[in-house]
């Protein structure tokens, strides 16, 4: 069975979105120093323990000499995710384009993102992360999770929404229950 791939955006999802002027956001060192979205990173940690899940980061970067390396520094510091599972694409491009280096997007691929435009362009399974700043206009009508939920709840909801093959539902529930003895 192929592992379920789940792609997490960084800014506003795994890291706290900061509403700052463009000149601050584009400075060297900005992305490597943004705060952790604690509950979401804890949910990420829970999901990475599941043997049928493969986690990635998928983030847009400015076309400069430091945005990508700053984000890689942040990921190394807070997630310790191998570089081959960190995907970056230029700001303004579709996130799915970054998946070309790993064989392209699959219909079962999940994107956790805070930005509706990214979710609308995703041909897999889009899940909106409500981070306390976004979602005020009600433009997203799809599925979502809220950053302030308990990490176990975030992880379990993402896991359940990622299941798209009916024949594997019982397998995945059994796997979840085997790895996490407490219910969320």
JSON list of C-alpha atoms in Angstrom, two decimals:
[
{"chain": "A", "resi": 1, "resn": "UNK", "atom": "CA", "xyz": [0.00, 0.00, 0.00]},
{"chain": "A", "resi": 2, "resn": "UNK", "atom": "CA", "xyz": [1.32, 3.45, -0.92]},
{"chain": "A", "resi": 3, "resn": "UNK", "atom": "CA", "xyz": [1.84, 5.79, 1.99]},
{"chain": "A", "resi": 4, "resn": "UNK", "atom": "CA", "xyz": [-0.60, 8.67, 2.36]},
{"chain": "A", "resi": 5, "resn": "UNK", "atom": "CA", "xyz": [1.25, 11.89, 1.61]},
{"chain": "A", "resi": 6, "resn": "UNK", "atom": "CA", "xyz": [0.36, 14.98, 3.63]},
{"chain": "A", "resi": 7, "resn": "UNK", "atom": "CA", "xyz": [1.88, 18.37, 2.76]},
{"chain": "A", "resi": 8, "resn": "UNK", "atom": "CA", "xyz": [1.99, 21.12, 5.37]},
{"chain": "A", "resi": 9, "resn": "UNK", "atom": "CA", "xyz": [2.46, 24.78, 4.52]},
{"chain": "A", "resi": 10, "resn": "UNK", "atom": "CA", "xyz": [4.89, 26.61, 6.78]},
{"chain": "A", "resi": 11, "resn": "UNK", "atom": "CA", "xyz": [3.83, 30.26, 7.18]},
{"chain": "A", "resi": 12, "resn": "UNK", "atom": "CA", "xyz": [0.50, 30.46, 8.99]},
{"chain": "A", "resi": 13, "resn": "UNK", "atom": "CA", "xyz": [0.29, 26.67, 9.46]},
{"chain": "A", "resi": 14, "resn": "UNK", "atom": "CA", "xyz": [3.35, 25.15, 11.17]},
{"chain": "A", "resi": 15, "resn": "UNK", "atom": "CA", "xyz": [4.72, 28.61, 11.96]},
{"chain": "A", "resi": 16, "resn": "UNK", "atom": "CA", "xyz": [2.75, 31.54, 13.33]},
{"chain": "A", "resi": 17, "resn": "UNK", "atom": "CA", "xyz": [1.66, 34.04, 10.69]},
{"chain": "A", "resi": 18, "resn": "UNK", "atom": "CA", "xyz": [2.88, 37.52, 11.48]},
{"chain": "A", "resi": 19, "resn": "UNK", "atom": "CA", "xyz": [1.20, 40.44, 9.79]},
{"chain": "A", "resi": 20, "resn": "UNK", "atom": "CA", "xyz": [4.30, 42.53, 9.10]},
{"chain": "A", "resi": 21, "resn": "UNK", "atom": "CA", "xyz": [5.34, 44.94, 6.36]},
{"chain": "A", "resi": 22, "resn": "UNK", "atom": "CA", "xyz": [6.80, 43.33, 3.22]},
{"chain": "A", "resi": 23, "resn": "UNK", "atom": "CA", "xyz": [10.24, 44.85, 3.89]},
{"chain": "A", "resi": 24, "resn": "UNK", "atom": "CA", "xyz": [10.45, 42.94, 7.20]},
{"chain": "A", "resi": 25, "resn": "UNK", "atom": "CA", "xyz": [9.20, 39.64, 5.76]},
{"chain": "A", "resi": 26, "resn": "UNK", "atom": "CA", "xyz": [11.75, 39.77, 2.95]},
{"chain": "A", "resi": 27, "resn": "UNK", "atom": "CA", "xyz": [14.72, 40.36, 5.28]},
{"chain": "A", "resi": 28, "resn": "UNK", "atom": "CA", "xyz": [17.32, 37.63, 5.67]},
{"chain": "A", "resi": 29, "resn": "UNK", "atom": "CA", "xyz": [16.66, 35.65, 8.83]},
{"chain": "A", "resi": 30, "resn": "UNK", "atom": "CA", "xyz": [12.94, 36.40, 9.03]},
{"chain": "A", "resi": 31, "resn": "UNK", "atom": "CA", "xyz": [11.69, 32.92, 8.07]},
{"chain": "A", "resi": 32, "resn": "UNK", "atom": "CA", "xyz": [14.23, 31.10, 10.23]},
{"chain": "A", "resi": 33, "resn": "UNK", "atom": "CA", "xyz": [13.06, 32.97, 13.33]},
{"chain": "A", "resi": 34, "resn": "UNK", "atom": "CA", "xyz": [9.25, 32.91, 13.13]},
{"chain": "A", "resi": 35, "resn": "UNK", "atom": "CA", "xyz": [7.50, 31.29, 16.12]},
{"chain": "A", "resi": 36, "resn": "UNK", "atom": "CA", "xyz": [6.19, 27.74, 16.10]},
{"chain": "A", "resi": 37, "resn": "UNK", "atom": "CA", "xyz": [2.44, 27.11, 15.89]},
{"chain": "A", "resi": 38, "resn": "UNK", "atom": "CA", "xyz": [2.68, 24.74, 18.88]},
{"chain": "A", "resi": 39, "resn": "UNK", "atom": "CA", "xyz": [-0.53, 22.69, 18.50]},
{"chain": "A", "resi": 40, "resn": "UNK", "atom": "CA", "xyz": [-0.04, 22.19, 14.78]},
{"chain": "A", "resi": 41, "resn": "UNK", "atom": "CA", "xyz": [3.60, 21.11, 15.16]},
{"chain": "A", "resi": 42, "resn": "UNK", "atom": "CA", "xyz": [2.54, 18.73, 17.94]},
{"chain": "A", "resi": 43, "resn": "UNK", "atom": "CA", "xyz": [-0.13, 17.30, 15.59]},
{"chain": "A", "resi": 44, "resn": "UNK", "atom": "CA", "xyz": [2.56, 16.95, 12.89]},
{"chain": "A", "resi": 45, "resn": "UNK", "atom": "CA", "xyz": [4.66, 14.96, 15.40]},
{"chain": "A", "resi": 46, "resn": "UNK", "atom": "CA", "xyz": [1.71, 12.65, 16.12]},
{"chain": "A", "resi": 47, "resn": "UNK", "atom": "CA", "xyz": [1.06, 12.05, 12.42]},
{"chain": "A", "resi": 48, "resn": "UNK", "atom": "CA", "xyz": [4.71, 11.30, 11.68]},
{"chain": "A", "resi": 49, "resn": "UNK", "atom": "CA", "xyz": [4.51, 8.34, 14.08]},
{"chain": "A", "resi": 50, "resn": "UNK", "atom": "CA", "xyz": [1.97, 6.61, 11.83]},
{"chain": "A", "resi": 51, "resn": "UNK", "atom": "CA", "xyz": [3.59, 4.05, 9.52]},
{"chain": "A", "resi": 52, "resn": "UNK", "atom": "CA", "xyz": [1.13, 4.67, 6.66]},
{"chain": "A", "resi": 53, "resn": "UNK", "atom": "CA", "xyz": [1.75, 8.46, 6.52]},
{"chain": "A", "resi": 54, "resn": "UNK", "atom": "CA", "xyz": [4.54, 10.39, 4.82]},
{"chain": "A", "resi": 55, "resn": "UNK", "atom": "CA", "xyz": [4.77, 14.05, 5.82]},
{"chain": "A", "resi": 56, "resn": "UNK", "atom": "CA", "xyz": [6.22, 16.92, 3.80]},
{"chain": "A", "resi": 57, "resn": "UNK", "atom": "CA", "xyz": [6.49, 20.67, 4.06]},
{"chain": "A", "resi": 58, "resn": "UNK", "atom": "CA", "xyz": [5.36, 22.62, 1.00]},
{"chain": "A", "resi": 59, "resn": "UNK", "atom": "CA", "xyz": [6.01, 26.33, 1.07]},
{"chain": "A", "resi": 60, "resn": "UNK", "atom": "CA", "xyz": [6.37, 29.29, -1.27]},
{"chain": "A", "resi": 61, "resn": "UNK", "atom": "CA", "xyz": [9.60, 31.27, -1.27]},
{"chain": "A", "resi": 62, "resn": "UNK", "atom": "CA", "xyz": [10.65, 34.65, -2.57]},
{"chain": "A", "resi": 63, "resn": "UNK", "atom": "CA", "xyz": [13.06, 34.69, -5.48]},
{"chain": "A", "resi": 64, "resn": "UNK", "atom": "CA", "xyz": [16.00, 35.89, -3.41]},
{"chain": "A", "resi": 65, "resn": "UNK", "atom": "CA", "xyz": [19.19, 34.42, -2.00]},
{"chain": "A", "resi": 66, "resn": "UNK", "atom": "CA", "xyz": [17.89, 33.52, 1.45]},
{"chain": "A", "resi": 67, "resn": "UNK", "atom": "CA", "xyz": [14.15, 32.70, 1.78]},
{"chain": "A", "resi": 68, "resn": "UNK", "atom": "CA", "xyz": [14.52, 29.00, 0.99]},
{"chain": "A", "resi": 69, "resn": "UNK", "atom": "CA", "xyz": [17.58, 28.53, 3.20]},
{"chain": "A", "resi": 70, "resn": "UNK", "atom": "CA", "xyz": [15.83, 30.42, 6.04]},
{"chain": "A", "resi": 71, "resn": "UNK", "atom": "CA", "xyz": [12.85, 28.07, 5.78]},
{"chain": "A", "resi": 72, "resn": "UNK", "atom": "CA", "xyz": [15.14, 25.03, 5.70]},
{"chain": "A", "resi": 73, "resn": "UNK", "atom": "CA", "xyz": [16.79, 26.32, 8.87]},
{"chain": "A", "resi": 74, "resn": "UNK", "atom": "CA", "xyz": [13.37, 26.65, 10.53]},
{"chain": "A", "resi": 75, "resn": "UNK", "atom": "CA", "xyz": [12.40, 23.10, 9.49]},
{"chain": "A", "resi": 76, "resn": "UNK", "atom": "CA", "xyz": [15.72, 21.68, 10.73]},
{"chain": "A", "resi": 77, "resn": "UNK", "atom": "CA", "xyz": [15.28, 23.45, 14.07]},
{"chain": "A", "resi": 78, "resn": "UNK", "atom": "CA", "xyz": [11.63, 22.52, 14.68]},
{"chain": "A", "resi": 79, "resn": "UNK", "atom": "CA", "xyz": [10.77, 19.43, 12.62]},
{"chain": "A", "resi": 80, "resn": "UNK", "atom": "CA", "xyz": [14.03, 17.71, 11.71]},
{"chain": "A", "resi": 81, "resn": "UNK", "atom": "CA", "xyz": [12.45, 16.67, 8.40]},
{"chain": "A", "resi": 82, "resn": "UNK", "atom": "CA", "xyz": [14.82, 15.35, 5.71]},
{"chain": "A", "resi": 83, "resn": "UNK", "atom": "CA", "xyz": [15.49, 17.81, 2.89]},
{"chain": "A", "resi": 84, "resn": "UNK", "atom": "CA", "xyz": [13.96, 15.50, 0.29]},
{"chain": "A", "resi": 85, "resn": "UNK", "atom": "CA", "xyz": [10.62, 15.96, 2.07]},
{"chain": "A", "resi": 86, "resn": "UNK", "atom": "CA", "xyz": [10.85, 19.76, 2.08]},
{"chain": "A", "resi": 87, "resn": "UNK", "atom": "CA", "xyz": [9.40, 21.23, -1.11]},
{"chain": "A", "resi": 88, "resn": "UNK", "atom": "CA", "xyz": [9.57, 24.87, -2.15]},
{"chain": "A", "resi": 89, "resn": "UNK", "atom": "CA", "xyz": [8.07, 26.77, -5.04]},
{"chain": "A", "resi": 90, "resn": "UNK", "atom": "CA", "xyz": [8.31, 30.41, -6.14]},
{"chain": "A", "resi": 91, "resn": "UNK", "atom": "CA", "xyz": [5.71, 32.78, -4.68]},
{"chain": "A", "resi": 92, "resn": "UNK", "atom": "CA", "xyz": [2.88, 33.17, -7.14]},
{"chain": "A", "resi": 93, "resn": "UNK", "atom": "CA", "xyz": [3.19, 29.67, -8.62]},
{"chain": "A", "resi": 94, "resn": "UNK", "atom": "CA", "xyz": [0.93, 26.73, -7.92]},
{"chain": "A", "resi": 95, "resn": "UNK", "atom": "CA", "xyz": [2.14, 24.57, -5.08]},
{"chain": "A", "resi": 96, "resn": "UNK", "atom": "CA", "xyz": [1.52, 21.38, -7.06]},
{"chain": "A", "resi": 97, "resn": "UNK", "atom": "CA", "xyz": [4.39, 22.38, -9.38]},
{"chain": "A", "resi": 98, "resn": "UNK", "atom": "CA", "xyz": [6.85, 21.65, -6.55]},
{"chain": "A", "resi": 99, "resn": "UNK", "atom": "CA", "xyz": [5.67, 18.03, -6.50]},
{"chain": "A", "resi": 100, "resn": "UNK", "atom": "CA", "xyz": [7.07, 17.37, -9.97]},
{"chain": "A", "resi": 101, "resn": "UNK", "atom": "CA", "xyz": [10.40, 16.35, -8.42]},
{"chain": "A", "resi": 102, "resn": "UNK", "atom": "CA", "xyz": [8.63, 13.56, -6.47]},
{"chain": "A", "resi": 103, "resn": "UNK", "atom": "CA", "xyz": [6.49, 12.24, -9.30]},
{"chain": "A", "resi": 104, "resn": "UNK", "atom": "CA", "xyz": [3.72, 14.84, -9.36]},
{"chain": "A", "resi": 105, "resn": "UNK", "atom": "CA", "xyz": [0.53, 15.26, -7.40]},
{"chain": "A", "resi": 106, "resn": "UNK", "atom": "CA", "xyz": [-1.71, 12.29, -6.65]},
{"chain": "A", "resi": 107, "resn": "UNK", "atom": "CA", "xyz": [-5.49, 12.58, -6.13]},
{"chain": "A", "resi": 108, "resn": "UNK", "atom": "CA", "xyz": [-4.94, 11.31, -2.56]},
{"chain": "A", "resi": 109, "resn": "UNK", "atom": "CA", "xyz": [-2.33, 13.98, -1.66]},
{"chain": "A", "resi": 110, "resn": "UNK", "atom": "CA", "xyz": [-3.42, 16.22, 1.20]},
{"chain": "A", "resi": 111, "resn": "UNK", "atom": "CA", "xyz": [-2.49, 19.89, 1.51]},
{"chain": "A", "resi": 112, "resn": "UNK", "atom": "CA", "xyz": [-2.85, 21.65, 4.86]},
{"chain": "A", "resi": 113, "resn": "UNK", "atom": "CA", "xyz": [-2.74, 25.38, 4.10]},
{"chain": "A", "resi": 114, "resn": "UNK", "atom": "CA", "xyz": [-4.10, 28.62, 5.52]},
{"chain": "A", "resi": 115, "resn": "UNK", "atom": "CA", "xyz": [-4.49, 30.38, 2.17]},
{"chain": "A", "resi": 116, "resn": "UNK", "atom": "CA", "xyz": [-7.70, 29.65, 0.25]},
{"chain": "A", "resi": 117, "resn": "UNK", "atom": "CA", "xyz": [-6.18, 30.40, -3.18]},
{"chain": "A", "resi": 118, "resn": "UNK", "atom": "CA", "xyz": [-3.63, 27.60, -2.65]},
{"chain": "A", "resi": 119, "resn": "UNK", "atom": "CA", "xyz": [-6.34, 25.20, -1.58]},
{"chain": "A", "resi": 120, "resn": "UNK", "atom": "CA", "xyz": [-8.57, 25.97, -4.57]},
{"chain": "A", "resi": 121, "resn": "UNK", "atom": "CA", "xyz": [-5.74, 25.10, -6.98]},
{"chain": "A", "resi": 122, "resn": "UNK", "atom": "CA", "xyz": [-4.93, 21.80, -5.25]},
{"chain": "A", "resi": 123, "resn": "UNK", "atom": "CA", "xyz": [-6.18, 18.76, -7.19]},
{"chain": "A", "resi": 124, "resn": "UNK", "atom": "CA", "xyz": [-5.73, 16.44, -4.22]},
{"chain": "A", "resi": 125, "resn": "UNK", "atom": "CA", "xyz": [-7.45, 16.80, -0.85]},
{"chain": "A", "resi": 126, "resn": "UNK", "atom": "CA", "xyz": [-7.33, 20.41, 0.42]},
{"chain": "A", "resi": 127, "resn": "UNK", "atom": "CA", "xyz": [-7.71, 21.11, 4.15]},
{"chain": "A", "resi": 128, "resn": "UNK", "atom": "CA", "xyz": [-7.78, 24.65, 5.46]},
{"chain": "A", "resi": 129, "resn": "UNK", "atom": "CA", "xyz": [-5.98, 25.46, 8.68]},
{"chain": "A", "resi": 130, "resn": "UNK", "atom": "CA", "xyz": [-7.77, 28.27, 10.46]},
{"chain": "A", "resi": 131, "resn": "UNK", "atom": "CA", "xyz": [-5.05, 30.14, 12.35]},
{"chain": "A", "resi": 132, "resn": "UNK", "atom": "CA", "xyz": [-7.01, 32.84, 14.16]},
{"chain": "A", "resi": 133, "resn": "UNK", "atom": "CA", "xyz": [-6.24, 35.45, 11.48]},
{"chain": "A", "resi": 134, "resn": "UNK", "atom": "CA", "xyz": [-7.67, 33.91, 8.33]},
{"chain": "A", "resi": 135, "resn": "UNK", "atom": "CA", "xyz": [-11.15, 32.63, 7.54]},
{"chain": "A", "resi": 136, "resn": "UNK", "atom": "CA", "xyz": [-13.04, 35.78, 8.44]},
{"chain": "A", "resi": 137, "resn": "UNK", "atom": "CA", "xyz": [-14.61, 36.26, 5.00]},
{"chain": "A", "resi": 138, "resn": "UNK", "atom": "CA", "xyz": [-16.11, 32.78, 4.75]},
{"chain": "A", "resi": 139, "resn": "UNK", "atom": "CA", "xyz": [-14.78, 32.15, 1.24]},
{"chain": "A", "resi": 140, "resn": "UNK", "atom": "CA", "xyz": [-13.56, 28.60, 1.97]},
{"chain": "A", "resi": 141, "resn": "UNK", "atom": "CA", "xyz": [-16.41, 26.08, 1.84]},
{"chain": "A", "resi": 142, "resn": "UNK", "atom": "CA", "xyz": [-14.29, 22.94, 2.15]},
{"chain": "A", "resi": 143, "resn": "UNK", "atom": "CA", "xyz": [-12.97, 21.02, 5.12]},
{"chain": "A", "resi": 144, "resn": "UNK", "atom": "CA", "xyz": [-10.75, 22.55, 7.76]},
{"chain": "A", "resi": 145, "resn": "UNK", "atom": "CA", "xyz": [-9.16, 22.32, 11.18]},
{"chain": "A", "resi": 146, "resn": "UNK", "atom": "CA", "xyz": [-8.54, 25.02, 13.78]},
{"chain": "A", "resi": 147, "resn": "UNK", "atom": "CA", "xyz": [-5.06, 25.74, 15.18]},
{"chain": "A", "resi": 148, "resn": "UNK", "atom": "CA", "xyz": [-6.28, 26.05, 18.77]},
{"chain": "A", "resi": 149, "resn": "UNK", "atom": "CA", "xyz": [-7.66, 22.52, 18.92]},
{"chain": "A", "resi": 150, "resn": "UNK", "atom": "CA", "xyz": [-5.74, 19.98, 20.97]},
{"chain": "A", "resi": 151, "resn": "UNK", "atom": "CA", "xyz": [-2.91, 18.45, 18.92]},
{"chain": "A", "resi": 152, "resn": "UNK", "atom": "CA", "xyz": [-4.53, 15.02, 19.15]},
{"chain": "A", "resi": 153, "resn": "UNK", "atom": "CA", "xyz": [-7.76, 16.40, 17.71]},
{"chain": "A", "resi": 154, "resn": "UNK", "atom": "CA", "xyz": [-5.97, 18.20, 14.86]},
{"chain": "A", "resi": 155, "resn": "UNK", "atom": "CA", "xyz": [-3.98, 15.07, 14.00]},
{"chain": "A", "resi": 156, "resn": "UNK", "atom": "CA", "xyz": [-6.98, 12.76, 14.18]},
{"chain": "A", "resi": 157, "resn": "UNK", "atom": "CA", "xyz": [-9.15, 15.02, 12.01]},
{"chain": "A", "resi": 158, "resn": "UNK", "atom": "CA", "xyz": [-6.42, 15.39, 9.38]},
{"chain": "A", "resi": 159, "resn": "UNK", "atom": "CA", "xyz": [-5.87, 11.63, 9.45]},
{"chain": "A", "resi": 160, "resn": "UNK", "atom": "CA", "xyz": [-9.57, 10.88, 9.03]},
{"chain": "A", "resi": 161, "resn": "UNK", "atom": "CA", "xyz": [-9.97, 13.39, 6.19]},
{"chain": "A", "resi": 162, "resn": "UNK", "atom": "CA", "xyz": [-6.94, 11.94, 4.41]},
{"chain": "A", "resi": 163, "resn": "UNK", "atom": "CA", "xyz": [-8.64, 8.55, 4.09]},
{"chain": "A", "resi": 164, "resn": "UNK", "atom": "CA", "xyz": [-10.08, 8.42, 0.60]},
{"chain": "A", "resi": 165, "resn": "UNK", "atom": "CA", "xyz": [-10.18, 4.69, -0.12]},
{"chain": "A", "resi": 166, "resn": "UNK", "atom": "CA", "xyz": [-13.21, 3.11, 1.59]},
{"chain": "A", "resi": 167, "resn": "UNK", "atom": "CA", "xyz": [-11.59, -0.33, 1.71]},
{"chain": "A", "resi": 168, "resn": "UNK", "atom": "CA", "xyz": [-8.73, 1.02, 3.84]},
{"chain": "A", "resi": 169, "resn": "UNK", "atom": "CA", "xyz": [-10.78, 2.86, 6.46]},
{"chain": "A", "resi": 170, "resn": "UNK", "atom": "CA", "xyz": [-10.76, -0.01, 8.95]},
{"chain": "A", "resi": 171, "resn": "UNK", "atom": "CA", "xyz": [-7.04, -0.63, 8.39]},
{"chain": "A", "resi": 172, "resn": "UNK", "atom": "CA", "xyz": [-6.23, 3.01, 9.06]},
{"chain": "A", "resi": 173, "resn": "UNK", "atom": "CA", "xyz": [-8.47, 3.21, 12.14]},
{"chain": "A", "resi": 174, "resn": "UNK", "atom": "CA", "xyz": [-6.81, 0.07, 13.53]},
{"chain": "A", "resi": 175, "resn": "UNK", "atom": "CA", "xyz": [-3.39, 1.60, 12.81]},
{"chain": "A", "resi": 176, "resn": "UNK", "atom": "CA", "xyz": [-4.36, 4.86, 14.52]},
{"chain": "A", "resi": 177, "resn": "UNK", "atom": "CA", "xyz": [-5.66, 2.99, 17.58]},
{"chain": "A", "resi": 178, "resn": "UNK", "atom": "CA", "xyz": [-2.53, 0.82, 17.74]},
{"chain": "A", "resi": 179, "resn": "UNK", "atom": "CA", "xyz": [-0.19, 3.85, 17.70]},
{"chain": "A", "resi": 180, "resn": "UNK", "atom": "CA", "xyz": [-2.26, 6.12, 19.96]},
{"chain": "A", "resi": 181, "resn": "UNK", "atom": "CA", "xyz": [-3.81, 4.30, 22.87]},
{"chain": "A", "resi": 182, "resn": "UNK", "atom": "CA", "xyz": [-5.76, 7.38, 24.08]},
{"chain": "A", "resi": 183, "resn": "UNK", "atom": "CA", "xyz": [-8.67, 8.64, 22.05]},
{"chain": "A", "resi": 184, "resn": "UNK", "atom": "CA", "xyz": [-8.71, 12.29, 21.01]}
]
